[in-house]
mmCIF file of C-alpha atoms in Angstrom:
data_model
loop_
_atom_site.group_PDB
_atom_site.id
_atom_site.type_symbol
_atom_site.label_atom_id
_atom_site.label_comp_id
_atom_site.label_asym_id
_atom_site.label_seq_id
_atom_site.Cartn_x
_atom_site.Cartn_y
_atom_site.Cartn_z
ATOM 1 C CA MET F 27 -0.074 -0.033 -0.007
ATOM 2 C CA ASN F 28 1.031 3.315 -0.840
ATOM 3 C CA ASP F 29 0.611 6.700 0.984
ATOM 4 C CA GLN F 30 -1.188 7.360 -1.558
ATOM 5 C CA THR F 31 -4.083 4.782 0.217
ATOM 6 C CA HIS F 32 -6.123 3.565 3.368
ATOM 7 C CA GLN F 33 -7.300 0.585 4.174
ATOM 8 C CA VAL F 34 -11.285 2.356 5.115
ATOM 9 C CA THR F 35 -13.563 -0.966 7.674
ATOM 10 C CA LEU F 36 -16.679 -0.353 7.020
ATOM 11 C CA ARG F 37 -18.753 -1.754 10.384
ATOM 12 C CA PHE F 38 -21.857 -2.143 10.694
ATOM 13 C CA ALA F 39 -24.508 -2.991 13.888
ATOM 14 C CA ASP F 40 -24.630 -6.463 12.381
ATOM 15 C CA GLY F 41 -21.095 -8.015 12.638
ATOM 16 C CA ALA F 42 -21.245 -7.236 8.886
ATOM 17 C CA THR F 43 -17.896 -5.800 7.979
ATOM 18 C CA HIS F 44 -16.944 -4.058 4.700
ATOM 19 C CA SER F 45 -12.916 -3.292 4.297
ATOM 20 C CA VAL F 46 -11.844 -0.559 0.908
ATOM 21 C CA GLN F 47 -9.620 1.289 -0.368
ATOM 22 C CA THR F 48 -9.069 5.030 -0.228
ATOM 23 C CA GLU F 49 -8.033 7.580 -2.840
ATOM 24 C CA VAL F 50 -6.095 10.548 -1.770
ATOM 25 C CA GLY F 51 -9.216 14.052 -1.994
ATOM 26 C CA ARG F 52 -12.218 11.720 -2.538
ATOM 27 C CA SER F 53 -14.570 10.770 0.545
ATOM 28 C CA VAL F 54 -14.405 8.012 1.646
ATOM 29 C CA LEU F 55 -18.392 7.496 0.510
ATOM 30 C CA ASP F 56 -17.913 7.390 -2.302
ATOM 31 C CA VAL F 57 -15.072 5.228 -2.871
ATOM 32 C CA ALA F 58 -17.001 3.185 -0.562
ATOM 33 C CA LEU F 59 -19.986 2.688 -3.026
ATOM 34 C CA GLN F 60 -17.860 2.225 -6.063
ATOM 35 C CA ALA F 61 -16.608 -0.613 -3.872
ATOM 36 C CA GLY F 62 -20.161 -1.450 -3.408
ATOM 37 C CA ALA F 63 -20.463 -0.794 0.828
ATOM 38 C CA PRO F 64 -24.627 -0.456 1.237
ATOM 39 C CA LEU F 65 -23.806 2.654 3.232
ATOM 40 C CA ILE F 66 -27.565 4.725 3.868
ATOM 41 C CA HIS F 67 -26.563 7.883 1.859
ATOM 42 C CA GLN F 68 -29.004 10.603 0.148
ATOM 43 C CA CYS F 69 -27.463 14.913 0.682
ATOM 44 C CA HIS F 70 -23.430 13.413 -0.398
ATOM 45 C CA SER F 71 -22.806 17.672 0.752
ATOM 46 C CA GLY F 72 -22.384 16.957 4.556
ATOM 47 C CA SER F 73 -26.143 18.298 5.258
ATOM 48 C CA CYS F 74 -28.539 15.841 5.624
ATOM 49 C CA SER F 75 -26.742 13.511 8.091
ATOM 50 C CA SER F 76 -28.242 10.336 6.046
ATOM 51 C CA CYS F 77 -23.697 9.027 5.821
ATOM 52 C CA ILE F 78 -23.361 9.234 9.417
ATOM 53 C CA ALA F 79 -20.683 7.315 11.032
ATOM 54 C CA THR F 80 -18.827 6.791 14.844
ATOM 55 C CA LEU F 81 -14.308 6.936 13.787
ATOM 56 C CA CYS F 82 -13.000 4.321 16.302
ATOM 57 C CA GLU F 83 -9.775 3.816 15.179
ATOM 58 C CA GLY F 84 -7.547 6.523 12.861
ATOM 59 C CA ASP F 85 -8.138 10.171 11.716
ATOM 60 C CA ALA F 86 -10.351 11.267 10.184
ATOM 61 C CA ILE F 87 -11.092 14.410 9.009
ATOM 62 C CA THR F 88 -14.134 16.389 7.352
ATOM 63 C CA ARG F 89 -13.260 18.513 3.363
ATOM 64 C CA PRO F 90 -11.218 21.698 3.963
ATOM 65 C CA GLY F 91 -14.140 24.671 2.636
ATOM 66 C CA ALA F 92 -17.113 21.368 3.392
ATOM 67 C CA THR F 93 -19.513 22.792 5.537
ATOM 68 C CA ALA F 94 -22.039 19.110 7.522
ATOM 69 C CA SER F 95 -24.370 19.240 9.380
ATOM 70 C CA LEU F 96 -23.149 18.538 12.996
ATOM 71 C CA LEU F 97 -22.147 20.367 16.384
ATOM 72 C CA SER F 98 -18.529 20.442 17.407
ATOM 73 C CA SER F 99 -19.504 18.268 20.386
ATOM 74 C CA GLU F 100 -20.552 15.478 17.782
ATOM 75 C CA TYR F 101 -16.982 16.164 15.663
ATOM 76 C CA ALA F 102 -15.276 16.175 18.772
ATOM 77 C CA ALA F 103 -17.012 12.253 19.968
ATOM 78 C CA GLY F 104 -16.035 11.553 16.937
ATOM 79 C CA GLN F 105 -19.219 11.445 14.397
ATOM 80 C CA ARG F 106 -17.955 12.012 10.952
ATOM 81 C CA LEU F 107 -20.415 12.596 7.774
ATOM 82 C CA LEU F 108 -18.744 9.951 4.930
ATOM 83 C CA CYS F 109 -20.016 11.643 1.770
ATOM 84 C CA VAL F 110 -17.667 14.790 3.271
ATOM 85 C CA THR F 111 -15.027 12.450 5.732
ATOM 86 C CA ARG F 112 -11.788 11.996 3.921
ATOM 87 C CA ALA F 113 -9.615 9.468 6.249
ATOM 88 C CA GLN F 114 -5.719 10.641 6.447
ATOM 89 C CA SER F 115 -4.324 7.045 7.709
ATOM 90 C CA ASP F 116 -6.250 3.342 7.623
ATOM 91 C CA CYS F 117 -9.196 3.796 9.814
ATOM 92 C CA VAL F 118 -12.284 1.832 11.125
ATOM 93 C CA PHE F 119 -16.019 3.794 11.247
ATOM 94 C CA GLU F 120 -18.901 2.238 12.557
ATOM 95 C CA LEU F 121 -22.255 2.734 11.321
ATOM 96 C CA PRO F 122 -25.372 2.779 13.655
ATOM 97 C CA TYR F 123 -27.116 0.424 11.282
ATOM 98 C CA THR F 124 -26.940 -3.675 9.888
ATOM 99 C CA SER F 125 -25.728 -4.001 6.705
ATOM 100 C CA THR F 126 -29.479 -4.969 4.579
ATOM 101 C CA ALA F 127 -30.505 -1.619 6.634
ATOM 102 C CA GLY F 128 -29.017 0.519 3.081
ATOM 103 C CA GLN F 129 -30.480 -2.351 0.469
ATOM 104 C CA VAL F 130 -34.046 -0.286 -0.370
ATOM 105 C CA THR F 131 -33.185 2.208 -2.814
ATOM 106 C CA PRO F 132 -34.907 5.133 -3.677
ATOM 107 C CA VAL F 133 -36.593 5.186 -6.264
ATOM 108 C CA THR F 134 -39.282 6.946 -8.393
ATOM 109 C CA ALA F 135 -43.055 7.545 -8.421
ATOM 110 C CA HIS F 136 -45.656 8.697 -8.614
ATOM 111 C CA ALA F 137 -48.320 9.036 -6.361
ATOM 112 C CA PHE F 138 -52.655 10.353 -6.096
ATOM 113 C CA VAL F 139 -54.192 13.552 -3.608
ATOM 114 C CA ASP F 140 -56.264 11.715 -1.977
ATOM 115 C CA SER F 141 -56.994 13.895 0.424
ATOM 116 C CA VAL F 142 -55.722 17.092 2.463
ATOM 117 C CA ASP F 143 -56.632 17.114 6.210
ATOM 118 C CA ARG F 144 -56.298 19.742 8.119
ATOM 119 C CA LEU F 145 -55.359 18.281 11.827
ATOM 120 C CA ALA F 146 -55.062 22.159 13.739
ATOM 121 C CA ALA F 147 -54.056 25.060 12.542
ATOM 122 C CA ASN F 148 -50.462 24.980 11.404
ATOM 123 C CA VAL F 149 -50.573 21.088 10.586
ATOM 124 C CA ILE F 150 -52.520 19.642 7.526
ATOM 125 C CA ARG F 151 -52.453 15.906 7.401
ATOM 126 C CA LEU F 152 -51.679 14.290 2.877
ATOM 127 C CA ASN F 153 -52.951 11.578 2.542
ATOM 128 C CA LEU F 154 -51.866 9.930 -0.995
ATOM 129 C CA GLU F 155 -52.328 6.409 -2.791
ATOM 130 C CA LEU F 156 -49.178 5.288 -5.303
ATOM 131 C CA ALA F 157 -50.312 5.455 -9.069
ATOM 132 C CA GLU F 158 -50.721 1.736 -10.149
ATOM 133 C CA GLY F 159 -47.780 0.027 -11.126
ATOM 134 C CA ASP F 160 -45.998 3.062 -9.564
ATOM 135 C CA TRP F 161 -44.178 1.733 -6.495
ATOM 136 C CA LEU F 162 -41.749 2.516 -3.751
ATOM 137 C CA ASP F 163 -40.112 0.787 0.269
ATOM 138 C CA PHE F 164 -38.721 2.807 3.698
ATOM 139 C CA ARG F 165 -38.897 2.094 6.706
ATOM 140 C CA PRO F 166 -40.581 3.395 9.560
ATOM 141 C CA GLY F 167 -39.403 6.848 10.560
ATOM 142 C CA GLN F 168 -37.726 7.758 6.953
ATOM 143 C CA TYR F 169 -38.286 10.248 4.741
ATOM 144 C CA LEU F 170 -39.250 10.769 1.552
ATOM 145 C CA GLN F 171 -39.298 13.590 -0.885
ATOM 146 C CA ILE F 172 -42.528 15.122 -2.205
ATOM 147 C CA GLU F 173 -41.903 17.906 -5.755
ATOM 148 C CA VAL F 174 -44.204 20.112 -4.854
ATOM 149 C CA PRO F 175 -46.107 20.793 -8.105
ATOM 150 C CA GLY F 176 -45.833 23.982 -10.384
ATOM 151 C CA VAL F 177 -43.456 24.880 -8.544
ATOM 152 C CA GLU F 178 -40.039 21.708 -8.979
ATOM 153 C CA ALA F 179 -39.346 22.557 -5.201
ATOM 154 C CA LEU F 180 -38.433 19.534 -3.366
ATOM 155 C CA ARG F 181 -39.448 19.281 -0.101
ATOM 156 C CA SER F 182 -38.776 16.174 2.322
ATOM 157 C CA TYR F 183 -41.504 14.294 5.332
ATOM 158 C CA SER F 184 -41.785 11.371 7.096
ATOM 159 C CA PRO F 185 -44.433 9.154 6.199
ATOM 160 C CA SER F 186 -46.404 8.757 9.345
ATOM 161 C CA SER F 187 -47.525 5.123 8.049
ATOM 162 C CA ILE F 188 -45.671 2.330 6.989
ATOM 163 C CA ALA F 189 -44.598 0.239 4.778
ATOM 164 C CA ALA F 190 -47.111 -2.140 5.570
ATOM 165 C CA ASP F 191 -50.231 0.732 4.623
ATOM 166 C CA LEU F 192 -49.082 1.286 0.854
ATOM 167 C CA PRO F 193 -50.373 2.168 -1.876
ATOM 168 C CA ARG F 194 -51.790 4.272 0.686
ATOM 169 C CA LEU F 195 -48.921 7.338 2.953
ATOM 170 C CA SER F 196 -50.007 9.683 4.757
ATOM 171 C CA LEU F 197 -47.588 12.865 5.586
ATOM 172 C CA LEU F 198 -47.909 15.299 8.404
ATOM 173 C CA VAL F 199 -46.861 18.576 7.165
ATOM 174 C CA ARG F 200 -45.745 21.772 9.400
ATOM 175 C CA LEU F 201 -47.784 25.277 7.670
ATOM 176 C CA LEU F 202 -45.189 27.939 7.301
ATOM 177 C CA PRO F 203 -46.117 31.104 5.696
ATOM 178 C CA ALA F 204 -44.912 31.365 2.674
ATOM 179 C CA GLY F 205 -43.981 28.234 2.637
ATOM 180 C CA ALA F 206 -44.425 26.678 -1.149
ATOM 181 C CA MET F 207 -45.712 23.037 0.028
ATOM 182 C CA SER F 208 -48.060 25.390 2.677
ATOM 183 C CA THR F 209 -48.934 27.230 -0.491
ATOM 184 C CA TRP F 210 -50.372 24.758 -2.919
ATOM 185 C CA LEU F 211 -51.698 22.489 0.283
ATOM 186 C CA GLN F 212 -54.337 25.424 1.054
ATOM 187 C CA GLU F 213 -54.445 27.289 -2.423
ATOM 188 C CA GLY F 214 -53.993 24.105 -4.699
ATOM 189 C CA ALA F 215 -53.925 20.864 -3.412
ATOM 190 C CA ARG F 216 -57.444 18.866 -5.222
ATOM 191 C CA PRO F 217 -58.146 15.355 -5.245
ATOM 192 C CA ASP F 218 -56.604 13.698 -7.377
ATOM 193 C CA ASP F 219 -53.794 16.037 -8.404
ATOM 194 C CA VAL F 220 -50.131 13.756 -9.274
ATOM 195 C CA VAL F 221 -47.390 14.870 -7.429
ATOM 196 C CA LYS F 222 -43.690 12.812 -7.610
ATOM 197 C CA VAL F 223 -42.303 11.041 -4.832
ATOM 198 C CA LYS F 224 -38.486 10.051 -4.503
ATOM 199 C CA GLY F 225 -37.098 7.842 -1.838
ATOM 200 C CA PRO F 226 -36.626 6.561 0.809
ATOM 201 C CA TYR F 227 -33.832 8.427 2.784
ATOM 202 C CA GLY F 228 -31.880 9.118 5.706
ATOM 203 C CA ALA F 229 -30.086 6.119 8.982
ATOM 204 C CA PHE F 230 -33.542 7.298 11.064
ATOM 205 C CA PHE F 231 -35.324 4.019 11.402
ATOM 206 C CA LEU F 232 -37.062 1.686 13.758
ATOM 207 C CA ARG F 233 -33.874 -1.252 14.341
ATOM 208 C CA GLU F 234 -35.294 -4.794 14.669
ATOM 209 C CA GLU F 235 -32.138 -5.527 16.660
ATOM 210 C CA HIS F 236 -33.505 -3.506 19.964
ATOM 211 C CA ARG F 237 -37.131 -5.650 19.504
ATOM 212 C CA ARG F 238 -36.967 -7.004 23.413
ATOM 213 C CA ALA F 239 -36.043 -3.856 24.685
ATOM 214 C CA LYS F 240 -38.223 -0.496 26.133
ATOM 215 C CA HIS F 241 -38.935 1.981 23.933
ATOM 216 C CA ILE F 242 -38.057 5.993 24.449
ATOM 217 C CA PHE F 243 -40.717 7.925 21.832
ATOM 218 C CA ILE F 244 -39.318 11.669 22.063
ATOM 219 C CA ALA F 245 -41.804 14.298 19.296
ATOM 220 C CA GLY F 246 -42.180 17.771 19.352
ATOM 221 C CA GLY F 247 -44.694 19.310 16.499
ATOM 222 C CA THR F 248 -44.976 16.985 13.221
ATOM 223 C CA GLY F 249 -41.959 15.087 14.420
ATOM 224 C CA LEU F 250 -44.617 12.380 15.663
ATOM 225 C CA ALA F 251 -45.228 12.088 11.994
ATOM 226 C CA PRO F 252 -41.437 8.921 12.424
ATOM 227 C CA ILE F 253 -42.809 8.243 15.353
ATOM 228 C CA LEU F 254 -46.136 7.006 15.097
ATOM 229 C CA SER F 255 -44.557 5.132 11.477
ATOM 230 C CA MET F 256 -42.401 3.846 14.296
ATOM 231 C CA ILE F 257 -45.273 2.392 17.094
ATOM 232 C CA ASP F 258 -47.147 1.181 14.018
ATOM 233 C CA GLY F 259 -44.118 -0.548 11.775
ATOM 234 C CA ILE F 260 -43.238 -2.895 16.619
ATOM 235 C CA ARG F 261 -47.365 -3.360 16.320
ATOM 236 C CA GLN F 262 -46.160 -5.682 13.754
ATOM 237 C CA TRP F 263 -44.063 -7.433 14.458
ATOM 238 C CA GLY F 264 -44.580 -10.654 16.257
ATOM 239 C CA GLY F 265 -44.309 -11.806 19.875
ATOM 240 C CA ARG F 266 -44.740 -9.480 22.939
ATOM 241 C CA LYS F 267 -44.266 -5.828 22.332
ATOM 242 C CA PRO F 268 -41.545 -3.693 24.042
ATOM 243 C CA GLN F 269 -42.286 -1.759 26.239
ATOM 244 C CA MET F 270 -42.886 2.164 25.143
ATOM 245 C CA LEU F 271 -42.914 5.652 26.127
ATOM 246 C CA LEU F 272 -44.243 8.440 24.005
ATOM 247 C CA ASN F 273 -43.102 11.904 25.152
ATOM 248 C CA PHE F 274 -45.109 14.683 22.955
ATOM 249 C CA GLY F 275 -45.500 18.246 23.283
ATOM 250 C CA CYS F 276 -47.006 21.299 20.702
ATOM 251 C CA ALA F 277 -46.376 25.201 21.904
ATOM 252 C CA THR F 278 -50.450 25.399 23.000
ATOM 253 C CA PRO F 279 -53.235 23.286 23.387
ATOM 254 C CA ASP F 280 -55.261 24.361 19.499
ATOM 255 C CA ALA F 281 -51.467 23.774 17.679
ATOM 256 C CA LEU F 282 -51.651 19.513 19.657
ATOM 257 C CA PHE F 283 -53.488 17.020 16.542
ATOM 258 C CA CYS F 284 -53.525 13.271 16.258
ATOM 259 C CA LEU F 285 -55.037 13.208 20.438
ATOM 260 C CA ASP F 286 -57.390 10.286 19.098
ATOM 261 C CA GLU F 287 -54.985 8.623 16.784
ATOM 262 C CA LEU F 288 -52.769 8.200 19.985
ATOM 263 C CA GLU F 289 -54.949 6.310 21.729
ATOM 264 C CA LEU F 290 -56.093 4.018 19.869
ATOM 265 C CA ARG F 291 -53.187 2.727 19.345
ATOM 266 C CA ARG F 292 -52.307 2.737 23.174
ATOM 267 C CA GLN F 293 -55.353 0.328 23.187
ATOM 268 C CA TRP F 294 -54.163 -1.086 21.183
ATOM 269 C CA LEU F 295 -51.114 -1.676 22.867
ATOM 270 C CA PRO F 296 -51.019 -2.163 26.568
ATOM 271 C CA SER F 297 -47.673 -1.860 26.406
ATOM 272 C CA LEU F 298 -47.177 1.944 25.667
ATOM 273 C CA GLU F 299 -47.206 4.624 27.736
ATOM 274 C CA THR F 300 -48.394 8.377 26.720
ATOM 275 C CA ARG F 301 -47.640 11.883 28.124
ATOM 276 C CA ILE F 302 -48.843 15.056 26.048
ATOM 277 C CA THR F 303 -47.443 18.157 26.935
ATOM 278 C CA VAL F 304 -47.601 21.782 26.013
ATOM 279 C CA ASP F 305 -45.355 24.514 27.208
ATOM 280 C CA ARG F 306 -48.381 26.774 28.665
ATOM 281 C CA GLY F 307 -51.978 26.724 29.301
ATOM 282 C CA ALA F 308 -51.838 22.648 30.334
ATOM 283 C CA GLU F 309 -55.042 21.438 31.157
ATOM 284 C CA GLY F 310 -56.631 18.414 32.692
ATOM 285 C CA ALA F 311 -54.129 15.669 31.838
ATOM 286 C CA LEU F 312 -52.161 17.394 29.744
ATOM 287 C CA LEU F 313 -48.410 18.166 31.283
ATOM 288 C CA SER F 314 -46.472 21.785 31.359
ATOM 289 C CA GLY F 315 -43.623 21.413 29.432
ATOM 290 C CA SER F 316 -41.970 20.035 26.812
ATOM 291 C CA PRO F 317 -41.567 16.955 26.009
ATOM 292 C CA VAL F 318 -38.335 16.453 27.484
ATOM 293 C CA ALA F 319 -39.419 17.739 30.407
ATOM 294 C CA ALA F 320 -41.926 14.612 31.303
ATOM 295 C CA LEU F 321 -38.724 12.724 31.840
ATOM 296 C CA ARG F 322 -38.937 10.547 34.907
ATOM 297 C CA GLU F 323 -36.188 9.395 36.948
ATOM 298 C CA GLY F 324 -36.530 5.235 36.221
ATOM 299 C CA ASP F 325 -38.209 6.048 32.837
ATOM 300 C CA VAL F 326 -34.552 4.342 32.081
ATOM 301 C CA THR F 327 -35.058 0.571 32.784
ATOM 302 C CA GLY F 328 -31.554 -0.784 31.833
ATOM 303 C CA PRO F 329 -28.475 -0.102 29.696
ATOM 304 C CA ASP F 330 -30.207 -1.943 26.610
ATOM 305 C CA THR F 331 -32.707 1.227 25.906
ATOM 306 C CA VAL F 332 -33.550 2.606 23.243
ATOM 307 C CA ALA F 333 -34.092 6.568 22.329
ATOM 308 C CA TYR F 334 -35.671 7.470 18.866
ATOM 309 C CA LEU F 335 -36.323 12.234 18.721
ATOM 310 C CA CYS F 336 -38.055 13.669 16.691
ATOM 311 C CA GLY F 337 -37.712 17.885 16.281
ATOM 312 C CA PRO F 338 -36.593 21.154 16.782
ATOM 313 C CA GLN F 339 -32.573 20.656 17.153
ATOM 314 C CA PRO F 340 -32.950 22.480 20.260
ATOM 315 C CA MET F 341 -35.336 19.091 22.103
ATOM 316 C CA ILE F 342 -32.939 17.201 20.136
ATOM 317 C CA ASP F 343 -30.116 18.008 21.410
ATOM 318 C CA ALA F 344 -32.206 18.854 25.414
ATOM 319 C CA ALA F 345 -33.166 15.085 25.335
ATOM 320 C CA THR F 346 -29.656 13.305 24.547
ATOM 321 C CA ARG F 347 -27.914 15.015 26.972
ATOM 322 C CA ARG F 348 -31.214 13.787 29.585
ATOM 323 C CA LEU F 349 -31.101 10.608 28.761
ATOM 324 C CA ILE F 350 -27.823 10.124 29.175
ATOM 325 C CA GLU F 351 -28.282 11.410 32.327
ATOM 326 C CA LEU F 352 -30.569 8.780 32.929
ATOM 327 C CA GLY F 353 -28.339 5.577 31.492
ATOM 328 C CA VAL F 354 -29.203 5.670 28.095
ATOM 329 C CA PRO F 355 -26.173 4.608 26.037
ATOM 330 C CA PRO F 356 -25.366 7.249 23.464
ATOM 331 C CA GLU F 357 -24.815 4.958 20.798
ATOM 332 C CA HIS F 358 -28.658 3.720 21.630
ATOM 333 C CA ILE F 359 -30.148 7.234 20.694
ATOM 334 C CA TYR F 360 -31.037 7.816 17.305
ATOM 335 C CA SER F 361 -32.232 11.186 16.435
ATOM 336 C CA GLU F 362 -33.821 13.064 13.313
ATOM 337 C CA GLN F 363 -33.844 17.022 13.116
ATOM 338 C CA PHE F 364 -37.175 18.739 11.067
ATOM 339 C CA VAL F 365 -36.709 21.446 9.748
ATOM 340 C CA ALA F 366 -38.286 24.274 8.413
ATOM 341 C CA SER F 367 -37.439 24.106 4.621
ATOM 342 C CA ASN F 368 -37.465 27.651 3.527
#
């Protein structure tokens, strides 16, 4: 081996490994994909976090001039986005998913609008049905890209439904002032309109290797969508279901949505506990404060506990710190930041 190449070993959560020889100036992701490694990826620019991995051995840096969505603390802890990472020596990376997870290839499909339902002042459910002859697959928690009709803008949404519901898809959309998708949904969308759907994408999905562990879900706003998909995914599992806790919150009571659906899931899944929070105006069974504040001593029942977080970045950061304090291993905490596209 000459000094212009380095051996990079990719270690998946199921123990499978792939080793590749990097070339100077090329990203780990590009070299690994060329060698056939089943890595999850999307943007190739450091902005989506789909290709996140943890550097366990060796030296690897972010490409000079590249921007990455990692916090400085995450980078210091060894996390890297492989699309903008270059190996400086022989390296070992750990992937937070199994070697089969990346085998679901993104595709482009067409879907018809089935209905557009207002759930709250700023939340709409968009129900779609895939066109006959078109198909895609996804894991609970992954996201799809929807092309907004008329403007050709792409917006990313995690289905609140599961693959077993296909050809029907349900998406939860937060309405934004002058947002491309928001404007179309409120002013232009009609039943039987056709939209283009691409996906799936993302490394945020339900890990079946943790199926016996306690599951903690923390969701803010429309971050509830992938969590609903995950809970319904667990319902599909055979055998005894794990203990589950869902903390879901919005700013005010009138901003809450899907509460009837959550109650229905509690009836279907006796092992599911829900805590609904609002920042202000709490009454009755609603808790005052954030979904993070609703975490309690005793919620973490052992070192195998796994947590899924989806919502704004400050909520994710606070939840991560609190869960680690309560005893959840950092490597068992999975998160997806929901940000406004505009």
